[in-house]
Tab-separated table of C-alpha atoms in Angstrom:
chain	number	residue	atom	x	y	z
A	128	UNK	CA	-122.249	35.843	-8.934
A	129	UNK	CA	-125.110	34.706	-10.424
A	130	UNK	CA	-128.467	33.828	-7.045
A	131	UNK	CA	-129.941	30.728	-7.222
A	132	UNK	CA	-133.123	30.384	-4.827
A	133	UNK	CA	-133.387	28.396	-1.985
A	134	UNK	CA	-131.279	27.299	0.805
A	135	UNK	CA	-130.163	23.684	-0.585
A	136	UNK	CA	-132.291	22.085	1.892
A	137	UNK	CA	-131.533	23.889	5.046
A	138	UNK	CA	-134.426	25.079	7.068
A	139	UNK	CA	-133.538	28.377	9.192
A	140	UNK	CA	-135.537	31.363	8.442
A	141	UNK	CA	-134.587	34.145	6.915
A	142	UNK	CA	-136.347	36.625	9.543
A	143	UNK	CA	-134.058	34.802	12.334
A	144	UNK	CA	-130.818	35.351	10.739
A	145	UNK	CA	-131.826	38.801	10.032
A	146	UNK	CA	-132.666	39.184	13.672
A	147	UNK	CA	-129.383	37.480	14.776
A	148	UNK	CA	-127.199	39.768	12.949
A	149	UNK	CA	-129.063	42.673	13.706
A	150	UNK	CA	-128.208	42.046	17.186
A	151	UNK	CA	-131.530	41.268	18.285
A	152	UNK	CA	-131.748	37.491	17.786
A	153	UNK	CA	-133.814	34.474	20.000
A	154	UNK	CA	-131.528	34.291	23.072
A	155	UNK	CA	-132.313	30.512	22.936
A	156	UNK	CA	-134.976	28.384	24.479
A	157	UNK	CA	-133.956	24.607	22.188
A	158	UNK	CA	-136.043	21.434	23.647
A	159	UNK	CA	-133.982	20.544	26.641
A	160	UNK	CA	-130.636	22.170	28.469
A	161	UNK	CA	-127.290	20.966	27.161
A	162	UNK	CA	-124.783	19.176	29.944
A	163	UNK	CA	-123.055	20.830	32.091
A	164	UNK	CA	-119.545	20.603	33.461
A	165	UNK	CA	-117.204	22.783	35.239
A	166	UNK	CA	-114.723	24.749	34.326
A	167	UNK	CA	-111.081	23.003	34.732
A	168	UNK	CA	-108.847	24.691	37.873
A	169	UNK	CA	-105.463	25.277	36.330
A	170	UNK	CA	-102.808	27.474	38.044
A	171	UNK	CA	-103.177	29.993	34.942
A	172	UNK	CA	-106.471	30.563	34.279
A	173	UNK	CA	-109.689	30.679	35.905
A	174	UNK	CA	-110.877	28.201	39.045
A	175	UNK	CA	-113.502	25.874	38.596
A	176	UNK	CA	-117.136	26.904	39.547
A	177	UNK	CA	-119.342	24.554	41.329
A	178	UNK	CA	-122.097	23.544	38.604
A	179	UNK	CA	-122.898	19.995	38.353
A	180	UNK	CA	-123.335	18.215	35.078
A	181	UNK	CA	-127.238	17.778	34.284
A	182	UNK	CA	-128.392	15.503	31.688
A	183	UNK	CA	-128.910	16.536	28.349
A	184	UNK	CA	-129.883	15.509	24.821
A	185	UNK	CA	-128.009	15.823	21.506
A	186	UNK	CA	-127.429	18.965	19.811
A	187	UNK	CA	-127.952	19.507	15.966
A	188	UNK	CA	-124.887	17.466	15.792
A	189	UNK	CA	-125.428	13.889	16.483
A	190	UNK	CA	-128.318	11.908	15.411
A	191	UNK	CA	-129.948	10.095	18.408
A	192	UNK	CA	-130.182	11.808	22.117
A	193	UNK	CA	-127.759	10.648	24.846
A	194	UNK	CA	-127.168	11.603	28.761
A	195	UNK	CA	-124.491	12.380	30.451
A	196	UNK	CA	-124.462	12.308	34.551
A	197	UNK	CA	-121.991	13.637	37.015
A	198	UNK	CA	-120.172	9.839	37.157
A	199	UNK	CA	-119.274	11.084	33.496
A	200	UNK	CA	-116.985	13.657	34.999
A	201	UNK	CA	-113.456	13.063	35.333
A	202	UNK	CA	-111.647	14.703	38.250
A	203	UNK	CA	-110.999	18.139	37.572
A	204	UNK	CA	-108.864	19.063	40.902
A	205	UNK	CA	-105.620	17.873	39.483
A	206	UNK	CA	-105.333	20.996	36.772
A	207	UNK	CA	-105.365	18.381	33.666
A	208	UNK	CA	-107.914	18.100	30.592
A	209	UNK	CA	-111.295	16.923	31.961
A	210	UNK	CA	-112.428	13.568	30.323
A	211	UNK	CA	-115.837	14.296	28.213
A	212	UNK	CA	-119.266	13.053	29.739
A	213	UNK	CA	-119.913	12.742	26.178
A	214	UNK	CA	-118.465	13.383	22.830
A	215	UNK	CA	-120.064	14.685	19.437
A	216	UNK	CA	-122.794	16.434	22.152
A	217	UNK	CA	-122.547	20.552	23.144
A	218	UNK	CA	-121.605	20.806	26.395
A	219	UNK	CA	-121.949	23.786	27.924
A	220	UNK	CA	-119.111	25.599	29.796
A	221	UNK	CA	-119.278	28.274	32.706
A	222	UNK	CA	-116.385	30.312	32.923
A	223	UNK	CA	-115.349	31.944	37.129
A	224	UNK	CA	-115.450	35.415	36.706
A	225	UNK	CA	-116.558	35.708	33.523
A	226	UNK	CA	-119.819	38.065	32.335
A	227	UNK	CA	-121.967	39.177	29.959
A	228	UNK	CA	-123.219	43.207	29.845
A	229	UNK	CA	-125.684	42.526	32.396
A	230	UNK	CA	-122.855	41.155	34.499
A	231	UNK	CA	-124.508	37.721	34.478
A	232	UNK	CA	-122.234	34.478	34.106
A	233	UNK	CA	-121.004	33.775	30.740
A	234	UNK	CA	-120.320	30.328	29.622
A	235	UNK	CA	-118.990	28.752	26.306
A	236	UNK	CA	-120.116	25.652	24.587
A	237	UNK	CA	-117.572	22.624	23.285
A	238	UNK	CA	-118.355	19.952	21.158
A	239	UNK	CA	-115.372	16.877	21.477
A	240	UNK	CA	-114.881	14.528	18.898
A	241	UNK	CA	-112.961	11.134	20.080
A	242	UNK	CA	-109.212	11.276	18.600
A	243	UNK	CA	-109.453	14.555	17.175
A	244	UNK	CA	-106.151	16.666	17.124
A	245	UNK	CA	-107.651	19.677	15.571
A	246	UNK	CA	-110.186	22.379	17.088
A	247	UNK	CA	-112.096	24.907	15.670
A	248	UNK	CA	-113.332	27.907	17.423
A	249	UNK	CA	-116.491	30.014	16.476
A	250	UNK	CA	-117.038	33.286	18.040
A	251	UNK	CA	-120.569	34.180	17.932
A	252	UNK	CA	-122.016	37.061	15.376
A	253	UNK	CA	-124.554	39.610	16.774
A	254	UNK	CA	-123.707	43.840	16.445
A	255	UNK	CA	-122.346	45.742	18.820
A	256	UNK	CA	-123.153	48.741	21.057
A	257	UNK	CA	-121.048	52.058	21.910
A	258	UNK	CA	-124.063	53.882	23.584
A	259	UNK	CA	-126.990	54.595	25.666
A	260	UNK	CA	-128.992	53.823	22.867
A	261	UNK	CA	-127.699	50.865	21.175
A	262	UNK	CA	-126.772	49.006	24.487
A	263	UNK	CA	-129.766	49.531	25.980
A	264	UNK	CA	-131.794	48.098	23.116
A	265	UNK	CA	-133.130	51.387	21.573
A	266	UNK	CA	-131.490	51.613	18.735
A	267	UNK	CA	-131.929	50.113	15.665
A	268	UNK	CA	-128.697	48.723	15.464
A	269	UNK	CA	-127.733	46.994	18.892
A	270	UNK	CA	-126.138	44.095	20.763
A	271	UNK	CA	-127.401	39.991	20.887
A	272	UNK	CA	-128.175	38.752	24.424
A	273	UNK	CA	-128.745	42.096	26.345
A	274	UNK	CA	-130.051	38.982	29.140
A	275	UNK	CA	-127.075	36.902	28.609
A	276	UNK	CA	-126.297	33.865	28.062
A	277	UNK	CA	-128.854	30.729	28.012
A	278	UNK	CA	-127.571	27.001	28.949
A	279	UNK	CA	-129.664	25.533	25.578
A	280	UNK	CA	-128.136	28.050	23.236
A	281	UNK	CA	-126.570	25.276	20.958
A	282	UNK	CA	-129.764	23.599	20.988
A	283	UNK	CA	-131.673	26.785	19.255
A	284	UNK	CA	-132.084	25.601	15.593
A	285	UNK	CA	-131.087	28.979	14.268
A	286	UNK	CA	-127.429	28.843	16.341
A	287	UNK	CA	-127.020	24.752	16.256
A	288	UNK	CA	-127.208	25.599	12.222
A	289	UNK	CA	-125.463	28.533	12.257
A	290	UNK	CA	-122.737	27.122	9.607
A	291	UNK	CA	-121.484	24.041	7.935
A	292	UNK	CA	-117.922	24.199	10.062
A	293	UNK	CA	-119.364	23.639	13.044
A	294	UNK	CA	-122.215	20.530	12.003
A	295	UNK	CA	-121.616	17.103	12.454
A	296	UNK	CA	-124.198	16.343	10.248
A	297	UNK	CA	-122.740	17.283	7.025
A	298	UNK	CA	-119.985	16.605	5.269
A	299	UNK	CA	-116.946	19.177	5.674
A	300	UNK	CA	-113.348	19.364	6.587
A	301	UNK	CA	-113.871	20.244	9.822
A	302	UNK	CA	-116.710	17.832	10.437
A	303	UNK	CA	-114.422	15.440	12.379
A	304	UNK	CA	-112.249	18.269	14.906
A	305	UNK	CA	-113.126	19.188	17.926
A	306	UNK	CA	-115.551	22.453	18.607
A	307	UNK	CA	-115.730	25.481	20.858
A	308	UNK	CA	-118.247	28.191	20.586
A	309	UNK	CA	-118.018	31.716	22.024
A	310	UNK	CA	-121.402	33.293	22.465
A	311	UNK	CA	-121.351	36.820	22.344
A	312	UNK	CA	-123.332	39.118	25.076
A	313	UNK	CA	-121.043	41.568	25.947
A	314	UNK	CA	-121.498	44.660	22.294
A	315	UNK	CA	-118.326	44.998	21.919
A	316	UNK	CA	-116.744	42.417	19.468
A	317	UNK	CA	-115.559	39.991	21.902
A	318	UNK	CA	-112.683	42.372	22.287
A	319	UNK	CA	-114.221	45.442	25.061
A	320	UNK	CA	-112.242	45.685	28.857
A	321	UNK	CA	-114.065	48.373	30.326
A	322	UNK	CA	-117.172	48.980	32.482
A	323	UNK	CA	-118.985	52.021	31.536
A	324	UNK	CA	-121.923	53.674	32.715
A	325	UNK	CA	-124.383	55.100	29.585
A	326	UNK	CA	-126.698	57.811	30.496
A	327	UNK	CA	-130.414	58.138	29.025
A	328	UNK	CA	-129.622	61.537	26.211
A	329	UNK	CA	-133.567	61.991	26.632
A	330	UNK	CA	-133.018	61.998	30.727
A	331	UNK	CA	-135.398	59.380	31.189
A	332	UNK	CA	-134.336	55.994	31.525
A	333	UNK	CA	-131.949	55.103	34.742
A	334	UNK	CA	-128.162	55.127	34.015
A	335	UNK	CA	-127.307	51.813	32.552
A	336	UNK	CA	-124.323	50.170	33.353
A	337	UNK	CA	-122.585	47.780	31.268
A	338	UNK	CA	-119.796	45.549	30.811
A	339	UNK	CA	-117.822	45.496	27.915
A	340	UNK	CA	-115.849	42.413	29.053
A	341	UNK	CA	-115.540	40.376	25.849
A	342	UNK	CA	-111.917	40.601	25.735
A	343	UNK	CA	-111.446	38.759	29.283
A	344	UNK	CA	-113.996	36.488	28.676
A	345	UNK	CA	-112.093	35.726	25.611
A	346	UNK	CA	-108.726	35.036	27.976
A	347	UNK	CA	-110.912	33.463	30.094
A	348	UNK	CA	-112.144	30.570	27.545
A	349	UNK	CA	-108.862	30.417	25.720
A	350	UNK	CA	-107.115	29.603	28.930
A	351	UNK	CA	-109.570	26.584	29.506
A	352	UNK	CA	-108.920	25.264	26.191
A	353	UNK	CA	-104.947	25.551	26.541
A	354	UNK	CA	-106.117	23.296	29.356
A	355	UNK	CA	-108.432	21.232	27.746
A	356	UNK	CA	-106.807	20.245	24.472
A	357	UNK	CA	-102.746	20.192	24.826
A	358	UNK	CA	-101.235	18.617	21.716
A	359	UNK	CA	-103.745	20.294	19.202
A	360	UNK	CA	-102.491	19.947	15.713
A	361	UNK	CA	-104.772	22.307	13.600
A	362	UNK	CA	-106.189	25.407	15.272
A	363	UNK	CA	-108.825	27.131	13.312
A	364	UNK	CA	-110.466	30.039	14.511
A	365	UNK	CA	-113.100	31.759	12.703
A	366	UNK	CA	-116.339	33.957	13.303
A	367	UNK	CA	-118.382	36.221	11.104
A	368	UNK	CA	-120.147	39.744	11.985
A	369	UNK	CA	-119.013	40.646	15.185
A	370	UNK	CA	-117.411	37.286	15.527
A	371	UNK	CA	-115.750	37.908	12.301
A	372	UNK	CA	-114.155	40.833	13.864
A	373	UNK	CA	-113.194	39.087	17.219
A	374	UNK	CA	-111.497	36.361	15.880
A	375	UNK	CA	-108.988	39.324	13.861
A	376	UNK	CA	-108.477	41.299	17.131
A	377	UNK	CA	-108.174	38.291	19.529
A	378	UNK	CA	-106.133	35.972	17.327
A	379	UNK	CA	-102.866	36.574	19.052
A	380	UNK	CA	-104.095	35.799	22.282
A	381	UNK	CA	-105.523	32.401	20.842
A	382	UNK	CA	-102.460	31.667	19.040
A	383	UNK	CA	-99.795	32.400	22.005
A	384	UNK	CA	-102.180	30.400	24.574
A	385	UNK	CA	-103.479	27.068	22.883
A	386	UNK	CA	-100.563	24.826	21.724
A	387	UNK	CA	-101.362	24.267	18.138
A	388	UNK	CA	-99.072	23.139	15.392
A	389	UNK	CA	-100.542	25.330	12.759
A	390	UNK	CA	-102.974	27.933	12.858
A	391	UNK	CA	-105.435	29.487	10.636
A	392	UNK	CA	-107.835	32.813	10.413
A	393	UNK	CA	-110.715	33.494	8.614
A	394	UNK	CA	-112.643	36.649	9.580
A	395	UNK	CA	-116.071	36.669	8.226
A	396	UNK	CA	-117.906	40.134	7.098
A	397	UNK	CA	-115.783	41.652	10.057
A	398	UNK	CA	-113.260	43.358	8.756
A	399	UNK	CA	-110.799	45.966	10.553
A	400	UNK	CA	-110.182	48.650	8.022
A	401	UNK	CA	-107.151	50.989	8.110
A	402	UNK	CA	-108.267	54.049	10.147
A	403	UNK	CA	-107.094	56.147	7.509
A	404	UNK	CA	-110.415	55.391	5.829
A	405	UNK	CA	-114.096	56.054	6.644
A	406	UNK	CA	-114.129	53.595	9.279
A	407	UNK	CA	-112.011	55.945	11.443
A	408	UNK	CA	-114.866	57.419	13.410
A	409	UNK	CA	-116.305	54.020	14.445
A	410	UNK	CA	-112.561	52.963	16.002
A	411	UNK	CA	-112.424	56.107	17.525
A	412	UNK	CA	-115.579	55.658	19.296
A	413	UNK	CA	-115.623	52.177	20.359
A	414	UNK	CA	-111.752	53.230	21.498
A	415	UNK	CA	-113.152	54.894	24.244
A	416	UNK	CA	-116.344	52.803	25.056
A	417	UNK	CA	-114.628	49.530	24.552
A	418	UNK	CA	-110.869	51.249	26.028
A	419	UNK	CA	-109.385	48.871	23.344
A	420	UNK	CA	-106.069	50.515	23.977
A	421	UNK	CA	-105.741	48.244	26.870
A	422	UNK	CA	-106.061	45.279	24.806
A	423	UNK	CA	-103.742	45.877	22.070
A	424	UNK	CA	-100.921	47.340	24.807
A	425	UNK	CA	-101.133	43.299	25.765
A	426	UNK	CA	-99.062	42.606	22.007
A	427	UNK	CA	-95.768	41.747	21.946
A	428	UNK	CA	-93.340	44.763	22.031
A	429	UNK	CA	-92.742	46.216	18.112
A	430	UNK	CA	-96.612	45.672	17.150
A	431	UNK	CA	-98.325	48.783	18.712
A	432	UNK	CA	-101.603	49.778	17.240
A	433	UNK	CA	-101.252	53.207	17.455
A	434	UNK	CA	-103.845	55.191	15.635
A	435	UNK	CA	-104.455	53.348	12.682
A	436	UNK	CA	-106.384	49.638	13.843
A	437	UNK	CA	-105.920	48.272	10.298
A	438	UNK	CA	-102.212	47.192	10.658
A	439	UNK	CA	-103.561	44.904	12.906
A	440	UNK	CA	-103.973	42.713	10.100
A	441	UNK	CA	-100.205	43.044	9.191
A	442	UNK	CA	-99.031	42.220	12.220
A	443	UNK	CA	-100.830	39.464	12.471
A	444	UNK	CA	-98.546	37.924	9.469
A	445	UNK	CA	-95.512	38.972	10.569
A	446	UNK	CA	-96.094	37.466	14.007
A	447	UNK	CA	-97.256	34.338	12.797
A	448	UNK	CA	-95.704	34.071	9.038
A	449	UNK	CA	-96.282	30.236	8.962
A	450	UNK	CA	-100.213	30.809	9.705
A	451	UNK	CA	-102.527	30.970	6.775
A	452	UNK	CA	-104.950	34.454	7.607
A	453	UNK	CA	-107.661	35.195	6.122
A	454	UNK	CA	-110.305	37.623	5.999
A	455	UNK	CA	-113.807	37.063	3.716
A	456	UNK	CA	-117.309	39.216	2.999
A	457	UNK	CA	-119.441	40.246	0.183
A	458	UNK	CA	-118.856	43.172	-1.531
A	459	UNK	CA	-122.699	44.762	-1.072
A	460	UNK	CA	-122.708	43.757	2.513
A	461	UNK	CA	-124.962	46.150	3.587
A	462	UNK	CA	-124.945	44.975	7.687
A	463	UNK	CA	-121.565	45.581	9.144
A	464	UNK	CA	-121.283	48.352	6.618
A	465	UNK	CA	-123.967	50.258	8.355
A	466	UNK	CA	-122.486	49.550	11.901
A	467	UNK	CA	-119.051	50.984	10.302
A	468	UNK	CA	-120.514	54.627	8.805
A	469	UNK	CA	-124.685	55.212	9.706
A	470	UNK	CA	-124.336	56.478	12.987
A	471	UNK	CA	-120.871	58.947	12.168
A	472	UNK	CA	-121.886	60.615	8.886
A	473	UNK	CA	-124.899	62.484	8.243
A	474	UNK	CA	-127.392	61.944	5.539
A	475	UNK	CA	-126.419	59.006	4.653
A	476	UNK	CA	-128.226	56.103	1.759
A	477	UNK	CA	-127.358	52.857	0.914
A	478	UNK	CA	-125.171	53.347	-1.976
A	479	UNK	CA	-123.271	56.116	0.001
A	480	UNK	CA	-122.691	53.019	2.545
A	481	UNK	CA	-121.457	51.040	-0.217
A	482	UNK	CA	-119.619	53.571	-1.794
A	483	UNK	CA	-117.581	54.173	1.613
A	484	UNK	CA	-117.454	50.208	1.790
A	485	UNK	CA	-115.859	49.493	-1.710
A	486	UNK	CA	-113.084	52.838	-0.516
A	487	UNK	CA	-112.479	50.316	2.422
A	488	UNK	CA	-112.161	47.800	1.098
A	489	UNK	CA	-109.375	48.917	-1.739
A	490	UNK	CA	-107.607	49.976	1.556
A	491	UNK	CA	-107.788	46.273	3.163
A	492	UNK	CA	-106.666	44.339	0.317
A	493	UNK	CA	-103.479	46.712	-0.426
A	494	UNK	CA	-102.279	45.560	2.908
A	495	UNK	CA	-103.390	41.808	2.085
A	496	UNK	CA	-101.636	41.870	-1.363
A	497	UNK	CA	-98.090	41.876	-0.032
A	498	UNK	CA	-98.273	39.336	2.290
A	499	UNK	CA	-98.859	35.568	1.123
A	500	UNK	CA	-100.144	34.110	4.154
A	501	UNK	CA	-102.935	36.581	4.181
A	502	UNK	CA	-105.992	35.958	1.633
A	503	UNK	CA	-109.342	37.597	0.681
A	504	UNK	CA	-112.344	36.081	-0.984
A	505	UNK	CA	-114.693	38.867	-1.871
A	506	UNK	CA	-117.708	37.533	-3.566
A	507	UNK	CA	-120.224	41.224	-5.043
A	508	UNK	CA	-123.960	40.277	-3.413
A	509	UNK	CA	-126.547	37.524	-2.536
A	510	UNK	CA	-129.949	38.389	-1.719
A	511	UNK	CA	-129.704	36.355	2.100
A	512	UNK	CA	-129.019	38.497	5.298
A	513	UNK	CA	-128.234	42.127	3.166
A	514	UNK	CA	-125.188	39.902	1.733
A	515	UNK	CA	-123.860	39.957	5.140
A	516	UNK	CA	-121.897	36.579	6.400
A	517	UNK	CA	-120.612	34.668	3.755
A	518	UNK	CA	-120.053	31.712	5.776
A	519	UNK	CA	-123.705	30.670	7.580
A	520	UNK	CA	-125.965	28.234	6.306
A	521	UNK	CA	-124.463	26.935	3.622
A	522	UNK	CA	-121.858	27.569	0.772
A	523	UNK	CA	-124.788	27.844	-2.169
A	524	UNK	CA	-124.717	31.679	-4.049
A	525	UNK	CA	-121.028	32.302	-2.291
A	526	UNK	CA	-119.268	31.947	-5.717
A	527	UNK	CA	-117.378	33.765	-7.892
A	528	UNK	CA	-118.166	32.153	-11.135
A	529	UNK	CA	-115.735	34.381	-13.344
A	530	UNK	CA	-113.152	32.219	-11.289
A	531	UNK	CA	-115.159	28.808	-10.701
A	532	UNK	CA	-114.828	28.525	-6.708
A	533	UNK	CA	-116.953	29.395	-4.483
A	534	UNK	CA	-116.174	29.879	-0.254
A	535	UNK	CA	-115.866	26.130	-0.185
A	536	UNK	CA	-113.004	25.992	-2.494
A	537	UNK	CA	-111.660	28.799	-0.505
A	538	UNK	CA	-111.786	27.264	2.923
A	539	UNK	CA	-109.856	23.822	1.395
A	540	UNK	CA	-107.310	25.797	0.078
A	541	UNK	CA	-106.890	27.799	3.538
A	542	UNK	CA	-106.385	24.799	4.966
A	543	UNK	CA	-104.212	22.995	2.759
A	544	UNK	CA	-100.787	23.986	3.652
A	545	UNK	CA	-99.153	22.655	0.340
A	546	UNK	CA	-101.187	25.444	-1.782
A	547	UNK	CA	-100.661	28.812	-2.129
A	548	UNK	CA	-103.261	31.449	-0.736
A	549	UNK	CA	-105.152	32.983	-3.676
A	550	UNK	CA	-106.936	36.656	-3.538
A	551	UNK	CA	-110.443	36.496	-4.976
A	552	UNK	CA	-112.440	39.586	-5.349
A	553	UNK	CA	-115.914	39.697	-7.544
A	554	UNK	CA	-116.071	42.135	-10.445
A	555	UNK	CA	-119.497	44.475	-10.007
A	556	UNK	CA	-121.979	42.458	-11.354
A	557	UNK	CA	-124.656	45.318	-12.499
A	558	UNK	CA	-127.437	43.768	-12.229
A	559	UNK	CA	-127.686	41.832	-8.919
A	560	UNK	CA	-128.632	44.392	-5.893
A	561	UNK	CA	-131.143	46.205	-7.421
């Protein structure tokens, strides 16, 4: 894949992505708060809370401000969707009895579109966290919003731009559906159910206690949106990073809740390896932090985990053989690779990383190969972010040019149902990554 410089216009630093998928990006702080409405009381899910819509201003996806004011609210007592104070504006979302680590309120962020049938759903990037150390900010590799979760977040430039699926402003296939976002506070892949109490190895710091409640938070939002948009057509649901990794893990419950027509996956630069690999030490660790077990017991009866996570991704097509699955990172990602071997092996470089990635890998894709309604599109290295997300920003130095497509091409043909999934995966290109 040959790097071209630049960013095609966009305008997000490099030093915030990097800090973002680190896990120790801006928790926020745009020009003004985003507009508030309640959460919908429905006999299945979650009760409304009591916060009042504020006005607000446009996002980074409309072109002029608006306001909304609580006379924009429809009735929300009767259990049924909630009529928009505004559309194409973020709109942000607390969820009753849902929290971040610190046990603060967490909140989602949706973006309607007038007529749309088809929603896409982001799940936020931003590490994870397993320990003392990484949850509580020490380590070098930790968790994004250890403060939770700010009401402007979709007004921060770096998140409002976070990638071309989810702007307004540019042209895409999904410019025109409507939009959820799942921030991420809780360092566990949107996917923990536990609350755990890490203690200071030094003896120093207090006992910090912290909830890994990403997975219920998860239930939490996708119950509001089987509420919110009944009828859907097209259900998309996509991440990268951590976010990548959440939308794997959690696409059942998605899937079984929202009434969609079709459904599609793509998992970006979070993959979940067979355990028979090197990534077996990280799932057995954040098995007992996250106490994931209790998760994957909620799949149907005949898809048990077990002790290998990576037939997750099998399952996956054999419950839902119609759905189009996908899963997408570079080759020389040198992020999530880190999270996945640096703190279980000892000694150990950047080309051992990658060398334990590429193993991983060739384990992935011989599940993927068998099944056509799972793809991958595994472009070797570009110099943004460590080659980690292949999806944010923009499309430019994601393509494979021995085959002429690029993650663009990809992402049409994932969601045209009348072509067949192709698997795409970079030859080493010697002299990028140096």
């Amino acid at each position: 894949m040959k790097f071209e410089q630049g960013l095609s216009g966009q305008t997000l630093a490099l030093a915030g992505v990097l800090a973002l998928f680190a896990g120790c990006g801006d928790d926020g702080g745009g020009s003004s708060g985003t507009a508030v409405i309640p959460d919908t009381d429905t006999s299945t899910g979650p009760t409304g809370t009591t916060a009042e819509p504020t006005s607000g201003t446009t996002g980074g996806t409309t072109d002029a401000p608006t306001s909304t004011t609580s006379d924009d609210t429809a009735d929300t007592t009767t259990g049924g969707p909630i009529e928009p104070p505004a559309y194409d504006q973020w709109l942000t979302i607390p969820l009753e009895g849902a929290v971040c680590g610190n046990n603060s309120q967490y909140k989602i962020f949706a973006n309607f579109h007038e007529g749309a049938k088809d929603l896409i759903v982001m799940l936020e990037p931003g590490g994870a966290c397993w320990d003392f150390d990484t949850c509580s900010g020490k380590a070098d590799l930790g968790a994004a919003h250890p403060d939770g979760i700010p009401d402007d977040l979709l007004y921060d430039p770096l998140t409002k731009n976070l990638s071309p699926l989810m702007r307004r402003d540019v042209e895409g296939l999904t410019k025109d559906w409507n939009m959820v976002f799942l921030p991420y506070c809780t360092g566990d892949v949107h996917t923990g159910n536990n609350v755990i109490t890490y203690q200071d190895p030094e003896g120093v710091e207090p006992d910090l206690e912290f909830h890994h409640n990403g997975h219920n938070n998860v239930i939490a939002a996708t119950e509001w949106m089987a509420n919110q948009f009944p009828g859907t057509d097209r259900l998309f649901v996509t991440g990268c990073s951590a976010g990548g990794a959440g939308s794997l893990i959690n696409y059942h419950f998605f899937r079984s809740r929202i009434d969609a027509q079709r459904g599609y996956l793509m998992d970006d630069s979070g993959p979940i390896f067979p355990s028979s690999g090197w990534s077996g030490p990280l799932h057995e660790k954040i098995r007992s932090s996250w106490n994931v077990d209790s998760v994957f017991g909620e799949l149907p009866p005949g898809y048990e985990i077990g002790d290998d996570f990576g037939v997750l991704n099998t399952h996956l097509a054999e419950l839902y053989p119609q759905d189009r699955l996908s899963t997408v990172f570079f080759q020389r990602d040198y992020n999530y690779s880190r999270y996945s071997y640096e703190r279980f092996y000892p000694n150990m470089t950047k080309e051992k990383i990658h060398e334990y990635w590429a193993e991983d890998t060739d384990l992935m894709t011989a599940l993927y190969d068998p099944h056509p309604n799972m793809a991958y599109y595994l472009p070797y290295w570009r110099e943004l972010n460590d080659s980690h997300c292949v999806s944010i920003i923009s499309y430019l130095d994601t393509e494979i040019e021995e085959q002429g497509v690029d993650l663009g091409d990809f992402i049409a043909t994932l969601l045209d149902d009348d072509k067949p999934l192709v698997n795409y995966r970079e030859s080493v290109q010697p002299n990028e990554d140096n």
